[in-house]
PDB file of C-alpha atoms in Angstrom:
ATOM      1  CA  MET B   1     -42.119 -58.692  72.029  1.00 73.00           C
ATOM      2  CA  ILE B   2     -40.332 -56.966  74.925  1.00 80.00           C
ATOM      3  CA  TRP B   3     -40.931 -53.239  74.721  1.00 81.00           C
ATOM      4  CA  GLN B   4     -37.729 -52.224  76.541  1.00 87.00           C
ATOM      5  CA  LEU B   5     -35.592 -54.131  74.027  1.00 89.00           C
ATOM      6  CA  ASP B   6     -37.735 -52.739  71.206  1.00 89.00           C
ATOM      7  CA  LEU B   7     -37.187 -49.137  72.321  1.00 89.00           C
ATOM      8  CA  PHE B   8     -33.453 -49.745  72.837  1.00 92.00           C
ATOM      9  CA  LEU B   9     -32.996 -51.157  69.329  1.00 92.00           C
ATOM     10  CA  LEU B  10     -35.097 -48.378  67.755  1.00 92.00           C
ATOM     11  CA  LEU B  11     -32.884 -45.814  69.497  1.00 93.00           C
ATOM     12  CA  PHE B  12     -29.763 -47.437  68.045  1.00 94.00           C
ATOM     13  CA  VAL B  13     -31.365 -47.561  64.587  1.00 94.00           C
ATOM     14  CA  ILE B  14     -32.071 -43.809  64.694  1.00 95.00           C
ATOM     15  CA  ILE B  15     -28.529 -43.047  65.922  1.00 95.00           C
ATOM     16  CA  CYS B  16     -27.063 -45.118  63.069  1.00 95.00           C
ATOM     17  CA  ALA B  17     -29.307 -43.409  60.489  1.00 95.00           C
ATOM     18  CA  LEU B  18     -28.311 -39.918  61.690  1.00 95.00           C
ATOM     19  CA  ALA B  19     -24.611 -40.840  61.730  1.00 95.00           C
ATOM     20  CA  ALA B  20     -24.793 -42.377  58.240  1.00 94.00           C
ATOM     21  CA  ILE B  21     -26.218 -39.244  56.629  1.00 93.00           C
ATOM     22  CA  ASN B  22     -24.080 -36.727  58.554  1.00 93.00           C
ATOM     23  CA  ILE B  23     -20.584 -38.188  58.258  1.00 93.00           C
ATOM     24  CA  LYS B  24     -18.352 -36.748  55.512  1.00 92.00           C
ATOM     25  CA  ASP B  25     -16.263 -39.832  54.715  1.00 94.00           C
ATOM     26  CA  LEU B  26     -18.355 -41.964  52.377  1.00 94.00           C
ATOM     27  CA  LEU B  27     -16.696 -45.280  53.322  1.00 94.00           C
ATOM     28  CA  SER B  28     -17.532 -44.682  56.990  1.00 95.00           C
ATOM     29  CA  ALA B  29     -21.096 -43.756  56.054  1.00 95.00           C
ATOM     30  CA  VAL B  30     -21.494 -47.006  54.122  1.00 95.00           C
ATOM     31  CA  ILE B  31     -20.118 -49.129  56.986  1.00 95.00           C
ATOM     32  CA  ILE B  32     -22.480 -47.359  59.402  1.00 96.00           C
ATOM     33  CA  LEU B  33     -25.316 -48.182  56.996  1.00 95.00           C
ATOM     34  CA  GLY B  34     -24.323 -51.850  57.340  1.00 95.00           C
ATOM     35  CA  ALA B  35     -24.541 -51.509  61.124  1.00 95.00           C
ATOM     36  CA  TYR B  36     -27.977 -49.920  60.644  1.00 95.00           C
ATOM     37  CA  SER B  37     -29.073 -52.959  58.640  1.00 94.00           C
ATOM     38  CA  PHE B  38     -27.856 -55.323  61.373  1.00 94.00           C
ATOM     39  CA  PHE B  39     -29.794 -53.418  64.051  1.00 94.00           C
ATOM     40  CA  MET B  40     -32.845 -53.585  61.787  1.00 93.00           C
ATOM     41  CA  CYS B  41     -32.297 -57.363  61.504  1.00 94.00           C
ATOM     42  CA  LEU B  42     -32.190 -57.694  65.306  1.00 93.00           C
ATOM     43  CA  LEU B  43     -35.376 -55.639  65.517  1.00 92.00           C
ATOM     44  CA  TRP B  44     -37.208 -57.998  63.176  1.00 91.00           C
ATOM     45  CA  ALA B  45     -35.997 -61.121  64.968  1.00 91.00           C
ATOM     46  CA  GLU B  46     -37.292 -59.504  68.154  1.00 89.00           C
ATOM     47  CA  MET B  47     -40.675 -58.826  66.502  1.00 88.00           C
ATOM     48  CA  GLY B  48     -41.047 -62.501  65.518  1.00 87.00           C
ATOM     49  CA  ALA B  49     -40.426 -62.042  61.774  1.00 89.00           C
ATOM     50  CA  VAL B  50     -37.546 -64.510  61.642  1.00 90.00           C
ATOM     51  CA  ASP B  51     -37.652 -65.037  57.862  1.00 90.00           C
ATOM     52  CA  VAL B  52     -37.439 -61.287  57.230  1.00 92.00           C
ATOM     53  CA  ALA B  53     -34.534 -61.072  59.696  1.00 93.00           C
ATOM     54  CA  PHE B  54     -32.592 -63.765  57.834  1.00 92.00           C
ATOM     55  CA  THR B  55     -33.188 -62.103  54.483  1.00 92.00           C
ATOM     56  CA  GLU B  56     -32.173 -58.698  55.840  1.00 91.00           C
ATOM     57  CA  ALA B  57     -28.947 -60.084  57.353  1.00 93.00           C
ATOM     58  CA  THR B  58     -27.852 -61.800  54.146  1.00 93.00           C
ATOM     59  CA  VAL B  59     -29.210 -59.533  51.419  1.00 92.00           C
ATOM     60  CA  SER B  60     -29.279 -56.013  52.807  1.00 90.00           C
ATOM     61  CA  ALA B  61     -26.459 -56.062  55.384  1.00 91.00           C
ATOM     62  CA  GLY B  62     -24.245 -58.465  53.424  1.00 92.00           C
ATOM     63  CA  VAL B  63     -24.675 -57.944  49.695  1.00 94.00           C
ATOM     64  CA  GLY B  64     -25.801 -54.319  49.991  1.00 94.00           C
ATOM     65  CA  THR B  65     -22.738 -53.282  51.990  1.00 94.00           C
ATOM     66  CA  VAL B  66     -20.439 -55.092  49.557  1.00 95.00           C
ATOM     67  CA  LEU B  67     -22.068 -53.294  46.584  1.00 95.00           C
ATOM     68  CA  PHE B  68     -21.803 -49.903  48.311  1.00 95.00           C
ATOM     69  CA  VAL B  69     -18.144 -50.417  49.272  1.00 95.00           C
ATOM     70  CA  ALA B  70     -17.282 -51.522  45.717  1.00 95.00           C
ATOM     71  CA  ALA B  71     -19.020 -48.446  44.270  1.00 95.00           C
ATOM     72  CA  VAL B  72     -17.209 -46.109  46.697  1.00 94.00           C
ATOM     73  CA  PHE B  73     -13.854 -47.646  45.739  1.00 94.00           C
ATOM     74  CA  LYS B  74     -14.666 -47.232  42.026  1.00 92.00           C
ATOM     75  CA  THR B  75     -15.604 -43.554  42.481  1.00 92.00           C
ATOM     76  CA  VAL B  76     -14.606 -40.944  45.057  1.00 90.00           C
ATOM     77  CA  ARG B  77     -14.392 -41.342  48.826  1.00 90.00           C
ATOM     78  CA  ARG B  78     -14.810 -37.827  50.159  1.00 88.00           C
ATOM     79  CA  SER B  79     -18.052 -35.876  50.194  1.00 87.00           C
ATOM     80  CA  LYS B  80     -18.764 -32.200  50.666  1.00 86.00           C
ATOM     81  CA  ASP B  81     -21.778 -32.553  52.958  1.00 80.00           C
TER      82      ASP B  81
ATOM     83  CA  MET W   1     -53.039 -37.202  74.555  1.00 80.00           C
ATOM     84  CA  LEU W   2     -49.677 -38.218  76.052  1.00 81.00           C
ATOM     85  CA  GLU W   3     -50.924 -41.758  76.657  1.00 84.00           C
ATOM     86  CA  TYR W   4     -52.116 -41.916  73.069  1.00 80.00           C
ATOM     87  CA  ILE W   5     -48.659 -40.911  71.824  1.00 78.00           C
ATOM     88  CA  LEU W   6     -46.840 -43.285  74.189  1.00 79.00           C
ATOM     89  CA  ALA W   7     -49.079 -46.265  73.374  1.00 78.00           C
ATOM     90  CA  LYS W   8     -48.037 -46.116  69.710  1.00 79.00           C
ATOM     91  CA  TYR W   9     -44.429 -45.032  70.287  1.00 83.00           C
ATOM     92  CA  ASN W  10     -43.019 -47.335  67.591  1.00 84.00           C
ATOM     93  CA  PHE W  11     -45.136 -45.728  64.853  1.00 89.00           C
ATOM     94  CA  TRP W  12     -43.792 -42.275  65.778  1.00 89.00           C
ATOM     95  CA  ILE W  13     -40.234 -43.606  65.618  1.00 90.00           C
ATOM     96  CA  TYR W  14     -40.918 -45.010  62.140  1.00 92.00           C
ATOM     97  CA  VAL W  15     -42.132 -41.593  61.028  1.00 93.00           C
ATOM     98  CA  VAL W  16     -38.924 -40.035  62.402  1.00 93.00           C
ATOM     99  CA  LEU W  17     -36.834 -42.565  60.440  1.00 94.00           C
ATOM    100  CA  MET W  18     -38.832 -41.855  57.296  1.00 95.00           C
ATOM    101  CA  MET W  19     -38.259 -38.108  57.699  1.00 95.00           C
ATOM    102  CA  ILE W  20     -34.504 -38.693  58.151  1.00 95.00           C
ATOM    103  CA  GLY W  21     -34.499 -40.580  54.841  1.00 95.00           C
ATOM    104  CA  LEU W  22     -36.564 -37.908  53.100  1.00 96.00           C
ATOM    105  CA  TYR W  23     -34.232 -35.161  54.355  1.00 95.00           C
ATOM    106  CA  ALA W  24     -31.196 -37.074  53.100  1.00 94.00           C
ATOM    107  CA  MET W  25     -32.829 -37.509  49.691  1.00 94.00           C
ATOM    108  CA  MET W  26     -33.793 -33.837  49.335  1.00 94.00           C
ATOM    109  CA  GLY W  27     -31.259 -31.889  51.407  1.00 93.00           C
ATOM    110  CA  LYS W  28     -27.953 -33.638  50.767  1.00 93.00           C
ATOM    111  CA  ARG W  29     -26.044 -32.846  47.564  1.00 93.00           C
ATOM    112  CA  ASN W  30     -23.811 -35.911  47.346  1.00 93.00           C
ATOM    113  CA  LEU W  31     -25.381 -38.682  45.274  1.00 94.00           C
ATOM    114  CA  VAL W  32     -24.205 -41.534  47.558  1.00 94.00           C
ATOM    115  CA  LYS W  33     -25.812 -39.721  50.500  1.00 95.00           C
ATOM    116  CA  LYS W  34     -29.061 -39.523  48.532  1.00 95.00           C
ATOM    117  CA  LEU W  35     -28.871 -43.274  47.938  1.00 95.00           C
ATOM    118  CA  ILE W  36     -28.278 -43.930  51.657  1.00 95.00           C
ATOM    119  CA  GLY W  37     -31.346 -41.795  52.386  1.00 95.00           C
ATOM    120  CA  MET W  38     -33.400 -43.859  49.930  1.00 95.00           C
ATOM    121  CA  ASN W  39     -32.296 -47.044  51.734  1.00 95.00           C
ATOM    122  CA  ILE W  40     -33.334 -45.618  55.109  1.00 95.00           C
ATOM    123  CA  PHE W  41     -36.725 -44.580  53.687  1.00 95.00           C
ATOM    124  CA  GLN W  42     -37.363 -48.060  52.279  1.00 94.00           C
ATOM    125  CA  THR W  43     -36.414 -49.851  55.499  1.00 94.00           C
ATOM    126  CA  SER W  44     -38.644 -47.561  57.568  1.00 94.00           C
ATOM    127  CA  ILE W  45     -41.658 -48.481  55.422  1.00 94.00           C
ATOM    128  CA  ILE W  46     -40.800 -52.191  55.638  1.00 93.00           C
ATOM    129  CA  LEU W  47     -40.492 -51.818  59.426  1.00 92.00           C
ATOM    130  CA  PHE W  48     -43.944 -50.243  59.579  1.00 92.00           C
ATOM    131  CA  PHE W  49     -45.525 -53.089  57.611  1.00 92.00           C
ATOM    132  CA  VAL W  50     -43.819 -55.838  59.657  1.00 90.00           C
ATOM    133  CA  SER W  51     -44.901 -54.221  62.910  1.00 89.00           C
ATOM    134  CA  ILE W  52     -48.565 -54.438  61.813  1.00 87.00           C
ATOM    135  CA  GLY W  53     -48.384 -58.239  62.082  1.00 83.00           C
ATOM    136  CA  VAL W  54     -47.243 -58.197  65.721  1.00 84.00           C
ATOM    137  CA  LYS W  55     -49.853 -59.201  68.325  1.00 82.00           C
ATOM    138  CA  LYS W  56     -49.783 -58.578  72.053  1.00 79.00           C
ATOM    139  CA  GLY W  57     -50.254 -61.283  74.682  1.00 76.00           C
ATOM    140  CA  GLY W  58     -47.638 -63.962  74.002  1.00 75.00           C
ATOM    141  CA  ALA W  59     -48.173 -64.634  70.300  1.00 80.00           C
ATOM    142  CA  THR W  60     -45.265 -66.580  68.777  1.00 81.00           C
ATOM    143  CA  VAL W  61     -43.883 -67.242  65.306  1.00 83.00           C
ATOM    144  CA  PRO W  62     -46.442 -68.846  62.944  1.00 79.00           C
ATOM    145  CA  ILE W  63     -45.411 -72.514  63.242  1.00 80.00           C
ATOM    146  CA  ILE W  64     -48.316 -74.720  64.349  1.00 75.00           C
ATOM    147  CA  MET W  65     -47.488 -76.747  67.478  1.00 69.00           C
ATOM    148  CA  GLY W  66     -48.843 -80.206  68.429  1.00 65.00           C
ATOM    149  CA  HIS W  67     -49.261 -83.480  66.592  1.00 59.00           C
ATOM    150  CA  GLY W  68     -52.514 -83.209  64.722  1.00 57.00           C
ATOM    151  CA  HIS W  69     -51.720 -85.317  61.675  1.00 60.00           C
ATOM    152  CA  GLY W  70     -55.017 -84.852  59.942  1.00 58.00           C
ATOM    153  CA  HIS W  71     -57.124 -85.656  62.986  1.00 58.00           C
ATOM    154  CA  GLY W  72     -58.097 -82.070  63.570  1.00 55.00           C
ATOM    155  CA  GLN W  73     -58.970 -82.559  67.221  1.00 59.00           C
ATOM    156  CA  HIS W  74     -57.257 -79.419  68.473  1.00 66.00           C
ATOM    157  CA  LEU W  75     -58.609 -76.067  67.541  1.00 73.00           C
ATOM    158  CA  ILE W  76     -55.948 -73.619  66.401  1.00 75.00           C
ATOM    159  CA  LYS W  77     -56.363 -70.246  68.045  1.00 79.00           C
ATOM    160  CA  VAL W  78     -55.425 -67.398  65.734  1.00 80.00           C
ATOM    161  CA  ALA W  79     -54.525 -65.124  68.636  1.00 81.00           C
ATOM    162  CA  ASP W  80     -51.598 -67.409  69.541  1.00 82.00           C
ATOM    163  CA  TYR W  81     -49.699 -66.791  66.301  1.00 85.00           C
ATOM    164  CA  LEU W  82     -48.369 -63.715  64.544  1.00 87.00           C
ATOM    165  CA  ASN W  83     -49.836 -62.647  61.237  1.00 87.00           C
ATOM    166  CA  PRO W  84     -47.374 -63.969  58.602  1.00 88.00           C
ATOM    167  CA  LEU W  85     -48.828 -62.110  55.601  1.00 91.00           C
ATOM    168  CA  PRO W  86     -46.887 -58.801  56.062  1.00 91.00           C
ATOM    169  CA  HIS W  87     -43.671 -60.794  56.595  1.00 91.00           C
ATOM    170  CA  VAL W  88     -44.017 -62.556  53.255  1.00 91.00           C
ATOM    171  CA  LEU W  89     -44.892 -59.352  51.405  1.00 92.00           C
ATOM    172  CA  MET W  90     -41.952 -57.465  52.919  1.00 92.00           C
ATOM    173  CA  LEU W  91     -39.560 -60.311  52.063  1.00 92.00           C
ATOM    174  CA  THR W  92     -40.191 -59.414  48.424  1.00 92.00           C
ATOM    175  CA  ALA W  93     -39.736 -55.715  49.159  1.00 93.00           C
ATOM    176  CA  ILE W  94     -36.252 -56.299  50.642  1.00 93.00           C
ATOM    177  CA  VAL W  95     -35.086 -58.151  47.528  1.00 93.00           C
ATOM    178  CA  VAL W  96     -36.539 -55.438  45.271  1.00 94.00           C
ATOM    179  CA  SER W  97     -34.799 -52.748  47.343  1.00 94.00           C
ATOM    180  CA  ILE W  98     -31.385 -54.394  46.913  1.00 94.00           C
ATOM    181  CA  ALA W  99     -32.049 -54.627  43.149  1.00 94.00           C
ATOM    182  CA  THR W 100     -32.874 -50.908  42.913  1.00 94.00           C
ATOM    183  CA  THR W 101     -29.750 -50.107  44.962  1.00 95.00           C
ATOM    184  CA  GLY W 102     -27.598 -52.122  42.554  1.00 95.00           C
ATOM    185  CA  VAL W 103     -28.996 -50.343  39.502  1.00 96.00           C
ATOM    186  CA  ALA W 104     -28.555 -46.957  41.220  1.00 96.00           C
ATOM    187  CA  LEU W 105     -24.928 -47.730  42.071  1.00 96.00           C
ATOM    188  CA  ALA W 106     -24.216 -48.753  38.472  1.00 96.00           C
ATOM    189  CA  THR W 107     -25.743 -45.469  37.256  1.00 95.00           C
ATOM    190  CA  LEU W 108     -23.636 -43.612  39.819  1.00 95.00           C
ATOM    191  CA  ILE W 109     -20.405 -45.170  38.516  1.00 95.00           C
ATOM    192  CA  LEU W 110     -21.374 -44.137  34.968  1.00 95.00           C
ATOM    193  CA  ILE W 111     -22.064 -40.564  36.167  1.00 94.00           C
ATOM    194  CA  TYR W 112     -18.648 -40.465  37.837  1.00 93.00           C
ATOM    195  CA  LYS W 113     -16.912 -41.697  34.679  1.00 93.00           C
ATOM    196  CA  ARG W 114     -18.567 -38.939  32.659  1.00 91.00           C
ATOM    197  CA  TYR W 115     -18.376 -35.945  35.020  1.00 90.00           C
ATOM    198  CA  HIS W 116     -15.550 -36.927  37.448  1.00 90.00           C
ATOM    199  CA  THR W 117     -17.602 -35.767  40.419  1.00 89.00           C
ATOM    200  CA  LEU W 118     -20.534 -36.987  42.494  1.00 91.00           C
ATOM    201  CA  GLU W 119     -21.731 -33.625  43.811  1.00 91.00           C
ATOM    202  CA  GLU W 120     -25.061 -32.599  42.377  1.00 91.00           C
ATOM    203  CA  ASP W 121     -24.309 -28.861  42.104  1.00 91.00           C
ATOM    204  CA  GLU W 122     -21.011 -29.469  40.269  1.00 90.00           C
ATOM    205  CA  ILE W 123     -22.727 -31.819  37.804  1.00 90.00           C
ATOM    206  CA  LEU W 124     -25.423 -29.194  37.150  1.00 91.00           C
ATOM    207  CA  ALA W 125     -22.754 -26.512  36.644  1.00 90.00           C
ATOM    208  CA  ILE W 126     -20.946 -28.706  34.095  1.00 90.00           C
ATOM    209  CA  ARG W 127     -24.209 -29.428  32.278  1.00 89.00           C
ATOM    210  CA  LYS W 128     -25.030 -25.736  32.122  1.00 89.00           C
ATOM    211  CA  ASP W 129     -21.546 -24.656  31.024  1.00 87.00           C
ATOM    212  CA  PRO W 130     -19.554 -27.520  29.436  1.00 84.00           C
ATOM    213  CA  SER W 131     -16.378 -25.408  29.187  1.00 81.00           C
ATOM    214  CA  SER W 132     -15.942 -25.582  32.969  1.00 76.00           C
ATOM    215  CA  TYR W 133     -15.434 -29.339  32.681  1.00 73.00           C
ATOM    216  CA  LYS W 134     -11.712 -28.994  31.900  1.00 59.00           C
ATOM    217  CA  THR W 135     -10.979 -26.974  35.017  1.00 55.00           C
ATOM    218  CA  LEU W 136     -12.712 -29.495  37.248  1.00 50.00           C
ATOM    219  CA  GLY W 137     -11.599 -32.692  35.603  1.00 47.00           C
TER     220      GLY W 137
END
């Protein structure tokens, strides 16, 4: 575990989380949430939890983003806050 | 005090992530934003649990090296390997979190079909006064 890389990835994770909850376009928010999941996956591979990183990359960043995008296309894309 | 905070910097960052998720769940009015906040909250807790298993001093992934096929001549030092128990537990938590997200998205589509909006205040206004539904929908 390299602490400089750890801090760098944690910073990107926090930036992605803040952007995902503050952006008004819901499709953009969902794509940024996928980027958040990929940074989380890198963070776990860096911590030595390789199995968790694989599961996060396939399940949460892959399937989760697809489900969110499908739900946004079935409903409404704009948001008030 | 400052050294104490800096030595455990990752735990403070997890708390910040958790508070971002909690704010999105309570402060935002759009239902998709609430769901995104729930996702962030769940991942911050999973991150906290996985980081418990990390050891300092060159510990690697828990795959036993060497060629001890039942001879048992080499002692295995526990300090050389990460603790794999939190990893396995959190693997289950990730799969459960995607299942809850799927059910929540299905509920959200049903809510949109019934009320034609995803804003919480508009849904509450329609529920309080059903005659305002025609003007919105």
